[in-house]
PDB file of C-alpha atoms in Angstrom:
ATOM      1  CA  MET F   1      -0.805 -38.506 -70.856  1.00 76.00           C
ATOM      2  CA  LEU F   2      -3.551 -39.219 -68.693  1.00 77.00           C
ATOM      3  CA  PHE F   3      -1.676 -37.812 -65.357  1.00 78.00           C
ATOM      4  CA  ILE F   4      -1.146 -34.925 -67.549  1.00 84.00           C
ATOM      5  CA  GLU F   5      -5.060 -34.579 -68.497  1.00 86.00           C
ATOM      6  CA  ILE F   6      -5.825 -34.963 -64.836  1.00 86.00           C
ATOM      7  CA  GLU F   7      -3.153 -32.327 -63.797  1.00 88.00           C
ATOM      8  CA  ARG F   8      -4.977 -30.084 -66.495  1.00 87.00           C
ATOM      9  CA  LEU F   9      -8.395 -30.713 -65.204  1.00 90.00           C
ATOM     10  CA  TYR F  10      -7.023 -29.871 -61.447  1.00 88.00           C
ATOM     11  CA  LEU F  11      -5.711 -26.120 -62.492  1.00 91.00           C
ATOM     12  CA  ILE F  12      -8.667 -25.914 -64.423  1.00 92.00           C
ATOM     13  CA  GLN F  13     -10.546 -26.588 -61.102  1.00 93.00           C
ATOM     14  CA  ALA F  14      -8.214 -24.140 -59.127  1.00 93.00           C
ATOM     15  CA  GLU F  15      -9.261 -21.310 -61.613  1.00 93.00           C
ATOM     16  CA  LEU F  16     -12.509 -21.490 -61.645  1.00 94.00           C
ATOM     17  CA  LEU F  17     -12.454 -22.042 -57.578  1.00 93.00           C
ATOM     18  CA  GLU F  18     -10.780 -19.046 -57.592  1.00 94.00           C
ATOM     19  CA  GLU F  19     -13.050 -17.636 -59.776  1.00 95.00           C
ATOM     20  CA  LEU F  20     -16.171 -18.730 -57.541  1.00 95.00           C
ATOM     21  CA  ASP F  21     -14.521 -17.380 -54.179  1.00 93.00           C
ATOM     22  CA  ASN F  22     -14.198 -13.749 -56.390  1.00 94.00           C
ATOM     23  CA  PHE F  23     -17.979 -14.173 -57.753  1.00 95.00           C
ATOM     24  CA  ASN F  24     -18.693 -14.610 -53.933  1.00 94.00           C
ATOM     25  CA  LYS F  25     -16.783 -11.515 -52.976  1.00 95.00           C
ATOM     26  CA  ALA F  26     -18.152  -9.807 -55.219  1.00 95.00           C
ATOM     27  CA  TYR F  27     -21.642 -10.801 -54.715  1.00 94.00           C
ATOM     28  CA  ALA F  28     -21.005 -10.230 -50.733  1.00 94.00           C
ATOM     29  CA  LYS F  29     -19.625  -6.570 -50.839  1.00 95.00           C
ATOM     30  CA  LEU F  30     -23.017  -6.198 -53.598  1.00 94.00           C
ATOM     31  CA  MET F  31     -25.285  -7.719 -50.974  1.00 94.00           C
ATOM     32  CA  ASP F  32     -23.733  -5.421 -48.290  1.00 93.00           C
ATOM     33  CA  GLU F  33     -24.001  -2.476 -50.150  1.00 93.00           C
ATOM     34  CA  HIS F  34     -27.516  -3.371 -50.699  1.00 92.00           C
ATOM     35  CA  ASP F  35     -27.971  -3.892 -46.907  1.00 91.00           C
ATOM     36  CA  LYS F  36     -26.970  -0.665 -46.536  1.00 90.00           C
ATOM     37  CA  LEU F  37     -28.714   1.161 -48.817  1.00 88.00           C
ATOM     38  CA  LYS F  38     -32.130  -0.262 -47.504  1.00 87.00           C
ATOM     39  CA  ARG F  39     -31.416   1.082 -44.106  1.00 87.00           C
ATOM     40  CA  ASN F  40     -30.535   4.315 -45.471  1.00 87.00           C
ATOM     41  CA  SER F  41     -33.850   4.100 -47.188  1.00 87.00           C
ATOM     42  CA  ALA F  42     -35.323   2.996 -44.059  1.00 85.00           C
ATOM     43  CA  ASP F  43     -34.100   6.052 -42.379  1.00 87.00           C
ATOM     44  CA  ALA F  44     -34.799   8.183 -44.353  1.00 87.00           C
ATOM     45  CA  SER F  45     -38.352   7.147 -44.285  1.00 88.00           C
ATOM     46  CA  ILE F  46     -38.317   6.947 -40.154  1.00 88.00           C
ATOM     47  CA  ILE F  47     -36.206  10.791 -40.285  1.00 89.00           C
ATOM     48  CA  LYS F  48     -39.574  11.962 -42.748  1.00 90.00           C
ATOM     49  CA  ASP F  49     -41.783  10.149 -40.393  1.00 91.00           C
ATOM     50  CA  LEU F  50     -40.346  12.196 -37.772  1.00 92.00           C
ATOM     51  CA  ARG F  51     -40.470  15.148 -39.353  1.00 93.00           C
ATOM     52  CA  GLU F  52     -43.778  14.650 -40.174  1.00 95.00           C
ATOM     53  CA  LYS F  53     -44.886  13.766 -36.520  1.00 95.00           C
ATOM     54  CA  ILE F  54     -42.742  16.925 -35.152  1.00 95.00           C
ATOM     55  CA  GLN F  55     -44.837  19.369 -37.707  1.00 95.00           C
ATOM     56  CA  ASP F  56     -48.221  18.153 -36.902  1.00 94.00           C
ATOM     57  CA  LEU F  57     -47.307  18.782 -32.808  1.00 95.00           C
ATOM     58  CA  GLN F  58     -45.723  22.054 -33.339  1.00 95.00           C
ATOM     59  CA  ASP F  59     -49.032  22.920 -35.719  1.00 95.00           C
ATOM     60  CA  SER F  60     -51.051  21.474 -32.467  1.00 94.00           C
ATOM     61  CA  ASN F  61     -49.293  23.650 -29.967  1.00 94.00           C
ATOM     62  CA  ALA F  62     -49.774  26.412 -31.781  1.00 95.00           C
ATOM     63  CA  ALA F  63     -53.415  26.179 -31.749  1.00 95.00           C
ATOM     64  CA  LEU F  64     -53.353  24.831 -28.190  1.00 95.00           C
ATOM     65  CA  MET F  65     -51.113  28.401 -27.062  1.00 95.00           C
ATOM     66  CA  GLU F  66     -53.970  30.353 -29.334  1.00 95.00           C
ATOM     67  CA  ASN F  67     -56.647  28.752 -27.109  1.00 94.00           C
ATOM     68  CA  ASN F  68     -54.569  29.636 -23.718  1.00 94.00           C
ATOM     69  CA  ARG F  69     -54.384  33.160 -25.133  1.00 93.00           C
ATOM     70  CA  GLU F  70     -57.737  33.480 -25.739  1.00 94.00           C
ATOM     71  CA  LEU F  71     -59.037  31.961 -22.999  1.00 94.00           C
ATOM     72  CA  SER F  72     -56.536  33.594 -20.407  1.00 93.00           C
ATOM     73  CA  ASP F  73     -58.658  36.973 -22.314  1.00 92.00           C
ATOM     74  CA  GLN F  74     -61.841  35.729 -21.636  1.00 94.00           C
ATOM     75  CA  SER F  75     -60.756  35.263 -17.785  1.00 94.00           C
ATOM     76  CA  ILE F  76     -59.455  38.349 -17.338  1.00 94.00           C
ATOM     77  CA  ARG F  77     -62.771  40.180 -18.636  1.00 94.00           C
ATOM     78  CA  ARG F  78     -64.605  38.166 -16.711  1.00 94.00           C
ATOM     79  CA  LEU F  79     -62.439  39.300 -13.967  1.00 94.00           C
ATOM     80  CA  ASN F  80     -62.945  42.533 -14.600  1.00 94.00           C
ATOM     81  CA  GLU F  81     -66.661  41.808 -14.914  1.00 94.00           C
ATOM     82  CA  ILE F  82     -66.847  40.145 -11.229  1.00 94.00           C
ATOM     83  CA  GLU F  83     -65.561  42.960  -9.511  1.00 93.00           C
ATOM     84  CA  ALA F  84     -67.297  45.834 -11.101  1.00 93.00           C
ATOM     85  CA  LEU F  85     -69.998  43.460 -10.244  1.00 94.00           C
ATOM     86  CA  LYS F  86     -68.872  43.641  -6.928  1.00 92.00           C
ATOM     87  CA  LYS F  87     -68.325  47.425  -6.630  1.00 91.00           C
ATOM     88  CA  ASN F  88     -72.169  47.951  -7.491  1.00 91.00           C
ATOM     89  CA  LEU F  89     -73.078  45.110  -5.373  1.00 89.00           C
ATOM     90  CA  SER F  90     -71.345  47.778  -2.389  1.00 88.00           C
ATOM     91  CA  ALA F  91     -72.851  50.523  -3.682  1.00 87.00           C
ATOM     92  CA  LEU F  92     -76.018  49.009  -3.273  1.00 88.00           C
ATOM     93  CA  GLU F  93     -75.503  47.727  -0.389  1.00 85.00           C
ATOM     94  CA  SER F  94     -74.243  50.912   1.566  1.00 86.00           C
ATOM     95  CA  GLY F  95     -77.283  53.178  -0.026  1.00 79.00           C
ATOM     96  CA  ASP F  96     -73.969  55.381  -1.090  1.00 67.00           C
ATOM     97  CA  VAL F  97     -73.985  55.579  -4.991  1.00 56.00           C
ATOM     98  CA  THR F  98     -76.319  54.267  -8.078  1.00 56.00           C
ATOM     99  CA  PRO F  99     -74.579  50.989  -9.484  1.00 50.00           C
ATOM    100  CA  LYS F 100     -72.846  51.766 -13.021  1.00 55.00           C
ATOM    101  CA  ASN F 101     -72.549  49.458 -16.156  1.00 55.00           C
ATOM    102  CA  ASP F 102     -68.481  48.714 -16.300  1.00 55.00           C
ATOM    103  CA  GLY F 103     -68.285  45.373 -17.543  1.00 55.00           C
ATOM    104  CA  GLY F 104     -70.511  45.606 -20.628  1.00 54.00           C
ATOM    105  CA  ARG F 105     -73.188  43.050 -18.950  1.00 54.00           C
ATOM    106  CA  LEU F 106     -76.055  44.751 -17.163  1.00 49.00           C
ATOM    107  CA  SER F 107     -75.984  46.024 -13.809  1.00 50.00           C
ATOM    108  CA  ILE F 108     -78.309  44.733 -11.023  1.00 51.00           C
ATOM    109  CA  VAL F 109     -79.999  48.365 -11.800  1.00 52.00           C
ATOM    110  CA  ASP F 110     -80.607  47.477 -15.320  1.00 47.00           C
ATOM    111  CA  LEU F 111     -82.390  43.997 -14.607  1.00 46.00           C
TER     112      LEU F 111
END
């Protein structure tokens, strides 16, 4: 009778060990899924941060390009003014013609 009881306890122990093993496998699978979700969440956060940085850089680049256009226009206007002043100076030096105010600024004669 004692041997039968011991044998029954061994069978119960084996069943419990099998259930524990199944539980451990299910827990490990659940933890893997949890880790994947955490990685996906972190990836989504990283992607969001990168998109924001890209948008900031694009906005900054657009502002720089606009500033560059304005500076280029100013440079062209200044070059035109310089050319007009050179022509006026040349005309004054040769004494041929009265200088004109072509550049929108005061010419030497206006001063």
